[in-house]
Amino acid sequence: MIIFLFVAGKDMIFQVVKNNRIIKALVSGVTLIFNSFKRTFEYVSQHSPIFLFLFTVFIFLVGRGCYNIAIFQPLEELAYEQSVYRQEQEDKLFKDEIIRKQLRLANLFMNNERYEAAKFEYEAVIYLDEYNIEARKGLLKISTYERFKNNTFTPDVVESQIKMLVDDDQNDPHVNVFLGKLYDQLELAHASIENYSKAIQQDVTVSSAWFGLGRQYEKQGLSRKAIKAYEQAVFLSKWNSNYLTNLAYMYSKTGNYKKAIENYETILMLDYSELVAYLEISITYRLDGQFDMAYAYSDHLIRQLSDKKMVALKKNLNPWAYDIQYKDGSTEEISLDGLVPKKFYIFWTNALNHFVNYPDDVQLVESFIKKANSLICNIFKQTDADRIKKLVNYDIKQILNNKKNCYRLSLVVSTV
């Protein structure tokens, strides 16, 4: 019995020891695993951004490849909205810049009396910015001017319309130019000069104001002041044929034929269809004693008259006005309004130019005179012809003042 108990106890002790070893081994294994996990966790913690990035890439690839999921869709939408916003801002800045340039152009055209071009620019601004105040006002000014120019309303109505524009902006030079034009038409010289001068005070670059001022000085016989005003207008708008024409005429009138010819040649270089420039340069060459050039231009002008399209151009339908100066200082204006009076004077001018070149070729001179007289009819009466002949006589007297050529003109006086 005792032996049995001893053996059994020994086995139990051996079993306990054995189990204890197993437990220790388990504990050691668990400890080893824990320490390994701990080191791994610490490593991962230290390099978490990298693992997070790799994990994100992995998820993105799996989602994109297997399930076609747009992981960054919110960010993509935000980036797209930002790009759209930036593009809209760039477009707005570009549009604003275009509008500013078009308004500056329109203002420049208004300064130079290029109202059709200004109207085009204002309408282009309205297309980009429907409620642009400056463009709307510009169109209103042009509309008011067109009604005044076309005599749509009586002067008192036009004056009220223009003054309404003044009430909107006291410093608008174009409005004062319009008033100056209105008073010029009404032959209110003082009021016209006052408004042109006011426009210049408001903006010295308004060439139309200088031109209007020059016209008033020219009407008053103040040639030097007129030339200075015209020169300033041409300086500000050097390709404006109206300004060049008036300046050239004043140069010719004051005996500065060289400058007058230069201006007329510039006009014809800019626009060969400006018929009045051919007549003016022909007269100027004749006054300068260059009879061959005078005849060349007047003869070319007659050939131009056969071009119906050119003759019918709006600019060639405007009246041509010439002054006759008498010894007592008075002046008389001869206006050539319409194609027939213009042709009548052109034929006589060509006859005169040909005669001073070829005084023996009376037959051709007479043919030009016959062409002129053949224009006399029920519409263009003898009284109209006699009125223009006064201008022809004045031309002859101007040439007779050139003593070198008196002997060549003796027959011309009797012919007229």
Tab-separated table of C-alpha atoms in Angstrom:
chain	number	residue	atom	x	y	z
A	1	MET	CA	0.000	0.000	0.000
A	2	ILE	CA	2.679	2.351	0.940
A	3	ILE	CA	4.576	1.371	-2.136
A	4	PHE	CA	1.511	2.042	-4.310
A	5	LEU	CA	1.017	5.489	-2.849
A	6	PHE	CA	4.660	6.318	-3.385
A	7	VAL	CA	4.536	5.288	-6.994
A	8	ALA	CA	1.299	7.202	-7.592
A	9	GLY	CA	2.642	10.356	-5.944
A	10	LYS	CA	5.772	10.158	-7.972
A	11	ASP	CA	3.760	9.988	-11.174
A	12	MET	CA	1.648	12.969	-10.106
A	13	ILE	CA	4.706	15.029	-9.289
A	14	PHE	CA	6.266	14.084	-12.600
A	15	GLN	CA	3.046	15.075	-14.373
A	16	VAL	CA	2.901	18.421	-12.559
A	17	VAL	CA	6.475	19.161	-13.429
A	18	LYS	CA	5.802	18.202	-16.990
A	19	ASN	CA	2.718	20.447	-17.133
A	20	ASN	CA	4.670	23.281	-15.556
A	21	ARG	CA	7.255	23.024	-18.274
A	22	ILE	CA	4.527	23.137	-20.891
A	23	ILE	CA	3.027	26.212	-19.261
A	24	LYS	CA	6.384	27.908	-19.142
A	25	ALA	CA	6.923	27.043	-22.768
A	26	LEU	CA	3.518	28.443	-23.614
A	27	VAL	CA	4.189	31.568	-21.594
A	28	SER	CA	7.555	31.964	-23.270
A	29	GLY	CA	5.939	31.510	-26.682
A	30	VAL	CA	3.218	33.993	-25.906
A	31	THR	CA	5.790	36.423	-24.556
A	32	LEU	CA	7.883	35.961	-27.673
A	33	ILE	CA	4.866	36.517	-29.895
A	34	PHE	CA	3.833	39.594	-27.863
A	35	ASN	CA	7.314	41.058	-28.027
A	36	SER	CA	7.441	40.389	-31.756
A	37	PHE	CA	4.032	42.004	-32.222
A	38	LYS	CA	5.120	44.901	-30.039
A	39	ARG	CA	8.228	45.474	-32.126
A	40	THR	CA	6.152	45.193	-35.282
A	41	PHE	CA	3.599	47.675	-33.919
A	42	GLU	CA	6.333	50.083	-32.907
A	43	TYR	CA	7.873	49.786	-36.369
A	44	VAL	CA	4.546	50.331	-38.049
A	45	SER	CA	3.827	53.276	-35.731
A	46	GLN	CA	7.155	54.827	-36.602
A	47	HIS	CA	6.485	54.401	-40.332
A	48	SER	CA	2.717	54.897	-40.247
A	49	PRO	CA	2.573	57.504	-43.093
A	50	ILE	CA	4.237	55.081	-45.472
A	51	PHE	CA	1.996	52.189	-44.494
A	52	LEU	CA	-1.056	54.419	-44.635
A	53	PHE	CA	-0.090	55.568	-48.121
A	54	LEU	CA	0.524	51.996	-49.267
A	55	PHE	CA	-2.748	50.897	-47.745
A	56	THR	CA	-4.592	53.745	-49.461
A	57	VAL	CA	-2.996	52.897	-52.798
A	58	PHE	CA	-3.932	49.274	-52.293
A	59	ILE	CA	-7.536	50.168	-51.486
A	60	PHE	CA	-7.638	52.577	-54.475
A	61	LEU	CA	-6.317	49.904	-56.838
A	62	VAL	CA	-8.682	47.278	-55.527
A	63	GLY	CA	-11.665	49.648	-55.645
A	64	ARG	CA	-10.754	51.030	-59.066
A	65	GLY	CA	-9.803	47.689	-60.595
A	66	CYS	CA	-12.378	45.358	-59.104
A	67	TYR	CA	-15.367	47.585	-58.447
A	68	ASN	CA	-14.717	50.666	-60.688
A	69	ILE	CA	-15.111	53.000	-57.711
A	70	ALA	CA	-13.885	56.680	-58.044
A	71	ILE	CA	-12.205	56.978	-54.665
A	72	PHE	CA	-11.169	60.643	-55.203
A	73	GLN	CA	-14.385	61.790	-56.870
A	74	PRO	CA	-15.107	64.529	-54.273
A	75	LEU	CA	-11.591	65.886	-54.711
A	76	GLU	CA	-11.886	65.664	-58.477
A	77	GLU	CA	-15.184	67.538	-58.383
A	78	LEU	CA	-13.668	70.214	-56.160
A	79	ALA	CA	-10.671	70.572	-58.469
A	80	TYR	CA	-13.003	70.829	-61.484
A	81	GLU	CA	-15.138	73.489	-59.805
A	82	GLN	CA	-12.020	75.460	-58.935
A	83	SER	CA	-10.751	75.233	-62.527
A	84	VAL	CA	-14.153	76.379	-63.820
A	85	TYR	CA	-14.136	79.299	-61.371
A	86	ARG	CA	-10.611	80.306	-62.385
A	87	GLN	CA	-11.580	80.130	-66.064
A	88	GLU	CA	-14.676	82.235	-65.427
A	89	GLN	CA	-12.563	84.836	-63.627
A	90	GLU	CA	-10.031	84.883	-66.465
A	91	ASP	CA	-12.861	85.218	-68.997
A	92	LYS	CA	-14.379	88.072	-66.996
A	93	LEU	CA	-11.055	89.893	-66.772
A	94	PHE	CA	-10.526	89.396	-70.507
A	95	LYS	CA	-14.048	90.614	-71.300
A	96	ASP	CA	-13.601	93.669	-69.061
A	97	GLU	CA	-10.337	94.472	-70.831
A	98	ILE	CA	-12.001	94.159	-74.251
A	99	ILE	CA	-14.828	96.445	-73.094
A	100	ARG	CA	-12.356	99.051	-71.803
A	101	LYS	CA	-10.489	99.036	-75.115
A	102	GLN	CA	-13.682	99.291	-77.150
A	103	LEU	CA	-14.912	102.199	-75.035
A	104	ARG	CA	-11.581	103.979	-75.499
A	105	LEU	CA	-11.831	103.416	-79.245
A	106	ALA	CA	-15.413	104.673	-79.292
A	107	ASN	CA	-14.375	107.810	-77.401
A	108	LEU	CA	-11.527	108.401	-79.859
A	109	PHE	CA	-13.906	108.018	-82.797
A	110	MET	CA	-16.334	110.444	-81.142
A	111	ASN	CA	-13.482	112.936	-80.787
A	112	ASN	CA	-12.720	112.675	-84.511
A	113	GLU	CA	-16.353	112.745	-85.712
A	114	ARG	CA	-16.219	109.110	-86.811
A	115	TYR	CA	-19.692	108.505	-85.466
A	116	GLU	CA	-20.439	105.360	-87.483
A	117	ALA	CA	-17.271	103.713	-86.184
A	118	ALA	CA	-18.073	104.850	-82.629
A	119	LYS	CA	-21.576	103.416	-82.954
A	120	PHE	CA	-20.110	100.054	-83.999
A	121	GLU	CA	-17.844	99.979	-80.923
A	122	TYR	CA	-20.652	100.940	-78.539
A	123	GLU	CA	-22.893	98.226	-79.973
A	124	ALA	CA	-20.069	95.702	-79.562
A	125	VAL	CA	-19.803	96.690	-75.891
A	126	ILE	CA	-23.560	96.257	-75.444
A	127	TYR	CA	-23.240	92.770	-76.931
A	128	LEU	CA	-20.715	91.883	-74.201
A	129	ASP	CA	-22.325	93.893	-71.416
A	130	GLU	CA	-25.990	94.598	-72.047
A	131	TYR	CA	-26.337	97.202	-69.299
A	132	ASN	CA	-23.064	99.074	-69.775
A	133	ILE	CA	-23.972	102.681	-68.915
A	134	GLU	CA	-21.175	104.379	-70.858
A	135	ALA	CA	-22.008	102.500	-74.055
A	136	ARG	CA	-25.727	103.207	-73.670
A	137	LYS	CA	-25.014	106.891	-73.219
A	138	GLY	CA	-22.691	106.879	-76.239
A	139	LEU	CA	-25.426	105.435	-78.434
A	140	LEU	CA	-27.831	108.061	-77.108
A	141	LYS	CA	-25.393	110.839	-78.048
A	142	ILE	CA	-24.961	109.451	-81.552
A	143	SER	CA	-28.718	109.085	-81.957
A	144	THR	CA	-29.187	112.711	-80.923
A	145	TYR	CA	-26.516	113.851	-83.381
A	146	GLU	CA	-28.078	111.854	-86.238
A	147	ARG	CA	-31.463	113.464	-85.615
A	148	PHE	CA	-29.797	116.866	-85.679
A	149	LYS	CA	-27.777	116.085	-88.823
A	150	ASN	CA	-30.763	114.698	-90.710
A	151	ASN	CA	-33.023	117.580	-89.633
A	152	THR	CA	-35.422	115.082	-88.079
A	153	PHE	CA	-36.493	117.643	-85.491
A	154	THR	CA	-36.587	121.419	-85.287
A	155	PRO	CA	-33.579	123.183	-83.706
A	156	ASP	CA	-35.394	123.875	-80.420
A	157	VAL	CA	-36.178	120.168	-79.990
A	158	VAL	CA	-32.601	119.177	-80.815
A	159	GLU	CA	-31.250	121.817	-78.429
A	160	SER	CA	-33.416	120.421	-75.614
A	161	GLN	CA	-32.229	116.895	-76.357
A	162	ILE	CA	-28.582	117.946	-76.336
A	163	LYS	CA	-28.966	119.949	-73.128
A	164	MET	CA	-30.577	116.916	-71.522
A	165	LEU	CA	-27.293	115.118	-72.180
A	166	VAL	CA	-25.440	118.030	-70.563
A	167	ASP	CA	-27.556	117.617	-67.426
A	168	ASP	CA	-26.416	113.988	-67.224
A	169	ASP	CA	-22.724	114.903	-67.449
A	170	GLN	CA	-21.480	118.473	-67.147
A	171	ASN	CA	-17.991	117.472	-68.347
A	172	ASP	CA	-18.871	115.703	-71.586
A	173	PRO	CA	-17.007	117.530	-74.413
A	174	HIS	CA	-18.937	115.742	-77.163
A	175	VAL	CA	-22.188	117.303	-76.008
A	176	ASN	CA	-20.661	120.775	-76.249
A	177	VAL	CA	-19.387	119.934	-79.736
A	178	PHE	CA	-22.960	119.046	-80.719
A	179	LEU	CA	-24.172	122.376	-79.351
A	180	GLY	CA	-21.399	124.129	-81.262
A	181	LYS	CA	-22.541	122.434	-84.475
A	182	LEU	CA	-26.161	123.346	-83.814
A	183	TYR	CA	-25.361	127.026	-83.222
A	184	ASP	CA	-23.064	127.008	-86.270
A	185	GLN	CA	-25.991	125.846	-88.391
A	186	LEU	CA	-28.160	128.575	-86.870
A	187	GLU	CA	-25.375	131.119	-87.607
A	188	LEU	CA	-24.982	131.960	-83.929
A	189	ALA	CA	-21.218	132.380	-84.148
A	190	HIS	CA	-20.593	133.564	-80.579
A	191	ALA	CA	-22.559	130.698	-79.010
A	192	SER	CA	-20.891	128.210	-81.342
A	193	ILE	CA	-17.371	129.392	-80.472
A	194	GLU	CA	-18.255	129.396	-76.773
A	195	ASN	CA	-19.322	125.740	-76.854
A	196	TYR	CA	-16.371	124.608	-78.963
A	197	SER	CA	-14.012	126.387	-76.565
A	198	LYS	CA	-15.725	124.780	-73.585
A	199	ALA	CA	-15.298	121.345	-75.170
A	200	ILE	CA	-11.568	122.026	-75.632
A	201	GLN	CA	-11.264	123.089	-71.987
A	202	GLN	CA	-12.874	119.812	-70.951
A	203	ASP	CA	-10.668	117.701	-73.224
A	204	VAL	CA	-7.955	119.233	-75.360
A	205	THR	CA	-7.755	116.075	-77.519
A	206	VAL	CA	-11.246	116.521	-79.010
A	207	SER	CA	-10.276	117.226	-82.628
A	208	SER	CA	-13.880	117.917	-83.674
A	209	ALA	CA	-13.952	120.918	-81.322
A	210	TRP	CA	-10.776	122.334	-82.879
A	211	PHE	CA	-12.208	121.775	-86.348
A	212	GLY	CA	-15.476	123.503	-85.445
A	213	LEU	CA	-13.542	126.406	-83.961
A	214	GLY	CA	-11.514	126.660	-87.177
A	215	ARG	CA	-14.713	126.822	-89.238
A	216	GLN	CA	-15.998	129.719	-87.169
A	217	TYR	CA	-12.712	131.610	-87.487
A	218	GLU	CA	-12.696	130.956	-91.244
A	219	LYS	CA	-16.219	132.372	-91.577
A	220	GLN	CA	-15.129	135.490	-89.709
A	221	GLY	CA	-12.121	135.956	-91.993
A	222	LEU	CA	-9.631	135.190	-89.209
A	223	SER	CA	-7.339	133.126	-91.427
A	224	ARG	CA	-4.420	132.728	-89.006
A	225	LYS	CA	-6.644	131.562	-86.167
A	226	ALA	CA	-8.507	129.260	-88.528
A	227	ILE	CA	-5.272	127.674	-89.760
A	228	LYS	CA	-4.000	127.130	-86.201
A	229	ALA	CA	-7.263	125.489	-85.187
A	230	TYR	CA	-7.307	123.308	-88.311
A	231	GLU	CA	-3.664	122.338	-87.773
A	232	GLN	CA	-4.479	121.216	-84.246
A	233	ALA	CA	-7.433	119.193	-85.538
A	234	VAL	CA	-5.218	117.491	-88.138
A	235	PHE	CA	-2.534	116.876	-85.507
A	236	LEU	CA	-5.083	114.981	-83.418
A	237	SER	CA	-6.661	113.199	-86.404
A	238	LYS	CA	-4.072	113.205	-89.174
A	239	TRP	CA	-5.986	110.984	-91.616
A	240	ASN	CA	-9.294	112.838	-91.407
A	241	SER	CA	-10.005	113.966	-94.969
A	242	ASN	CA	-12.500	116.646	-93.867
A	243	TYR	CA	-9.910	118.267	-91.622
A	244	LEU	CA	-7.187	117.975	-94.270
A	245	THR	CA	-9.482	119.495	-96.907
A	246	ASN	CA	-10.305	122.585	-94.850
A	247	LEU	CA	-6.680	123.072	-93.827
A	248	ALA	CA	-5.496	122.719	-97.428
A	249	TYR	CA	-8.126	125.217	-98.576
A	250	MET	CA	-6.944	127.764	-96.001
A	251	TYR	CA	-3.312	127.209	-97.002
A	252	SER	CA	-4.279	127.834	-100.629
A	253	LYS	CA	-6.375	130.852	-99.689
A	254	THR	CA	-3.437	132.441	-97.842
A	255	GLY	CA	-0.950	131.697	-100.641
A	256	ASN	CA	0.822	128.747	-99.024
A	257	TYR	CA	0.347	126.594	-102.116
A	258	LYS	CA	3.079	124.089	-101.314
A	259	LYS	CA	1.452	123.015	-98.052
A	260	ALA	CA	-1.972	123.065	-99.662
A	261	ILE	CA	-0.813	120.701	-102.404
A	262	GLU	CA	0.807	118.389	-99.840
A	263	ASN	CA	-2.491	118.130	-97.978
A	264	TYR	CA	-4.529	117.489	-101.123
A	265	GLU	CA	-2.086	114.796	-102.215
A	266	THR	CA	-2.442	113.173	-98.789
A	267	ILE	CA	-6.228	113.214	-99.182
A	268	LEU	CA	-6.036	111.536	-102.590
A	269	MET	CA	-3.547	109.002	-101.262
A	270	LEU	CA	-6.018	108.103	-98.514
A	271	ASP	CA	-9.019	108.054	-100.839
A	272	TYR	CA	-8.706	108.370	-104.617
A	273	SER	CA	-12.506	108.687	-104.928
A	274	GLU	CA	-12.641	112.082	-103.148
A	275	LEU	CA	-13.714	114.117	-106.203
A	276	VAL	CA	-13.554	117.532	-104.579
A	277	ALA	CA	-9.865	116.976	-103.787
A	278	TYR	CA	-9.073	116.642	-107.528
A	279	LEU	CA	-10.791	119.954	-108.193
A	280	GLU	CA	-9.103	121.700	-105.268
A	281	ILE	CA	-5.598	120.485	-106.090
A	282	SER	CA	-6.138	121.487	-109.715
A	283	ILE	CA	-7.108	125.022	-108.685
A	284	THR	CA	-4.153	125.222	-106.280
A	285	TYR	CA	-1.629	124.114	-108.916
A	286	ARG	CA	-3.079	126.741	-111.258
A	287	LEU	CA	-2.730	129.461	-108.631
A	288	ASP	CA	0.870	128.338	-108.093
A	289	GLY	CA	1.578	128.744	-111.811
A	290	GLN	CA	1.943	124.985	-112.418
A	291	PHE	CA	-0.583	124.920	-115.251
A	292	ASP	CA	0.423	121.512	-116.593
A	293	MET	CA	-0.337	119.842	-113.244
A	294	ALA	CA	-3.545	121.857	-112.935
A	295	TYR	CA	-4.778	120.557	-116.276
A	296	ALA	CA	-3.665	116.978	-115.506
A	297	TYR	CA	-5.814	116.855	-112.368
A	298	SER	CA	-8.878	118.599	-113.819
A	299	ASP	CA	-8.766	116.395	-116.915
A	300	HIS	CA	-8.521	113.309	-114.698
A	301	LEU	CA	-11.495	114.598	-112.707
A	302	ILE	CA	-13.623	114.770	-115.865
A	303	ARG	CA	-12.796	111.131	-116.588
A	304	GLN	CA	-13.759	110.260	-113.018
A	305	LEU	CA	-17.212	111.762	-113.606
A	306	SER	CA	-18.010	108.881	-115.962
A	307	ASP	CA	-17.810	106.479	-113.015
A	308	LYS	CA	-21.416	106.555	-111.803
A	309	LYS	CA	-20.683	104.544	-108.669
A	310	MET	CA	-17.965	106.963	-107.616
A	311	VAL	CA	-20.100	110.009	-108.350
A	312	ALA	CA	-22.965	108.525	-106.320
A	313	LEU	CA	-20.850	108.068	-103.195
A	314	LYS	CA	-22.315	109.896	-100.218
A	315	LYS	CA	-19.209	112.019	-99.675
A	316	ASN	CA	-19.348	113.221	-103.297
A	317	LEU	CA	-22.980	114.269	-102.962
A	318	ASN	CA	-22.190	116.874	-100.295
A	319	PRO	CA	-22.280	120.523	-101.446
A	320	TRP	CA	-19.017	122.199	-102.483
A	321	ALA	CA	-18.700	125.792	-101.283
A	322	TYR	CA	-16.331	128.495	-102.573
A	323	ASP	CA	-15.859	132.107	-101.532
A	324	ILE	CA	-15.534	135.121	-103.791
A	325	GLN	CA	-13.674	137.996	-102.155
A	326	TYR	CA	-14.446	141.511	-103.370
A	327	LYS	CA	-12.254	144.578	-103.181
A	328	ASP	CA	-14.382	146.137	-100.463
A	329	GLY	CA	-13.573	143.161	-98.203
A	330	SER	CA	-16.959	141.505	-98.523
A	331	THR	CA	-17.324	137.866	-99.513
A	332	GLU	CA	-19.906	135.860	-101.396
A	333	GLU	CA	-20.283	132.101	-101.042
A	334	ILE	CA	-21.019	130.099	-104.170
A	335	SER	CA	-22.408	126.679	-103.304
A	336	LEU	CA	-22.339	123.809	-105.787
A	337	ASP	CA	-25.131	121.562	-104.594
A	338	GLY	CA	-25.872	118.665	-106.915
A	339	LEU	CA	-24.057	116.892	-109.719
A	340	VAL	CA	-25.042	119.276	-112.537
A	341	PRO	CA	-23.680	122.489	-110.931
A	342	LYS	CA	-20.487	120.606	-110.036
A	343	LYS	CA	-20.079	119.355	-113.611
A	344	PHE	CA	-20.704	122.856	-114.960
A	345	TYR	CA	-17.907	124.310	-112.830
A	346	ILE	CA	-15.557	121.372	-113.523
A	347	PHE	CA	-15.941	121.771	-117.316
A	348	TRP	CA	-15.209	125.485	-117.048
A	349	THR	CA	-12.231	124.797	-114.765
A	350	ASN	CA	-10.824	122.289	-117.235
A	351	ALA	CA	-11.351	124.737	-120.094
A	352	LEU	CA	-9.441	127.389	-118.175
A	353	ASN	CA	-6.628	124.984	-117.235
A	354	HIS	CA	-6.263	123.768	-120.802
A	355	PHE	CA	-6.215	127.290	-122.188
A	356	VAL	CA	-3.421	128.503	-119.912
A	357	ASN	CA	-1.391	125.479	-121.052
A	358	TYR	CA	-2.282	125.526	-124.737
A	359	PRO	CA	-3.589	129.007	-125.662
A	360	ASP	CA	-3.608	128.109	-129.373
A	361	ASP	CA	-5.853	125.075	-128.903
A	362	VAL	CA	-9.059	127.106	-128.842
A	363	GLN	CA	-11.113	124.290	-130.350
A	364	LEU	CA	-10.705	121.973	-127.352
A	365	VAL	CA	-11.330	124.852	-124.954
A	366	GLU	CA	-14.587	125.624	-126.751
A	367	SER	CA	-15.606	121.957	-126.580
A	368	PHE	CA	-15.345	122.044	-122.789
A	369	ILE	CA	-17.378	125.257	-122.661
A	370	LYS	CA	-20.060	123.712	-124.905
A	371	LYS	CA	-20.249	120.695	-122.581
A	372	ALA	CA	-20.768	123.066	-119.672
A	373	ASN	CA	-23.475	125.069	-121.447
A	374	SER	CA	-25.249	121.887	-122.579
A	375	LEU	CA	-26.078	121.213	-118.941
A	376	ILE	CA	-28.390	124.248	-118.822
A	377	CYS	CA	-31.986	123.032	-118.781
A	378	ASN	CA	-35.268	123.457	-116.898
A	379	ILE	CA	-33.710	122.182	-113.680
A	380	PHE	CA	-30.311	123.878	-114.025
A	381	LYS	CA	-31.341	127.272	-115.327
A	382	GLN	CA	-29.362	130.081	-116.931
A	383	THR	CA	-29.497	132.021	-113.673
A	384	ASP	CA	-27.795	129.094	-111.921
A	385	ALA	CA	-25.142	129.008	-114.630
A	386	ASP	CA	-24.567	132.766	-114.354
A	387	ARG	CA	-24.098	132.416	-110.609
A	388	ILE	CA	-21.338	129.836	-111.118
A	389	LYS	CA	-19.782	131.928	-113.902
A	390	LYS	CA	-19.159	134.581	-111.264
A	391	LEU	CA	-16.882	132.027	-109.617
A	392	VAL	CA	-15.169	131.332	-112.956
A	393	ASN	CA	-14.553	135.069	-113.450
A	394	TYR	CA	-13.088	135.211	-109.962
A	395	ASP	CA	-10.737	132.337	-110.853
A	396	ILE	CA	-9.605	134.215	-113.949
A	397	LYS	CA	-8.912	137.392	-111.991
A	398	GLN	CA	-6.822	135.404	-109.528
A	399	ILE	CA	-4.663	134.121	-112.362
A	400	LEU	CA	-4.383	137.595	-113.907
A	401	ASN	CA	-2.749	138.713	-110.673
A	402	ASN	CA	0.171	136.490	-111.671
A	403	LYS	CA	1.883	138.957	-114.035
A	404	LYS	CA	4.013	136.275	-115.659
A	405	ASN	CA	0.936	134.753	-117.233
A	406	CYS	CA	-1.219	137.768	-118.042
A	407	TYR	CA	-0.511	137.560	-121.745
A	408	ARG	CA	-1.782	133.974	-121.877
A	409	LEU	CA	-5.165	134.854	-120.415
A	410	SER	CA	-6.332	137.766	-122.515
A	411	LEU	CA	-8.664	135.602	-124.582
A	412	VAL	CA	-10.101	133.806	-121.575
A	413	VAL	CA	-11.746	136.928	-120.213
A	414	SER	CA	-13.523	137.582	-123.483
A	415	THR	CA	-14.551	133.912	-123.745
A	416	VAL	CA	-16.359	134.009	-120.427
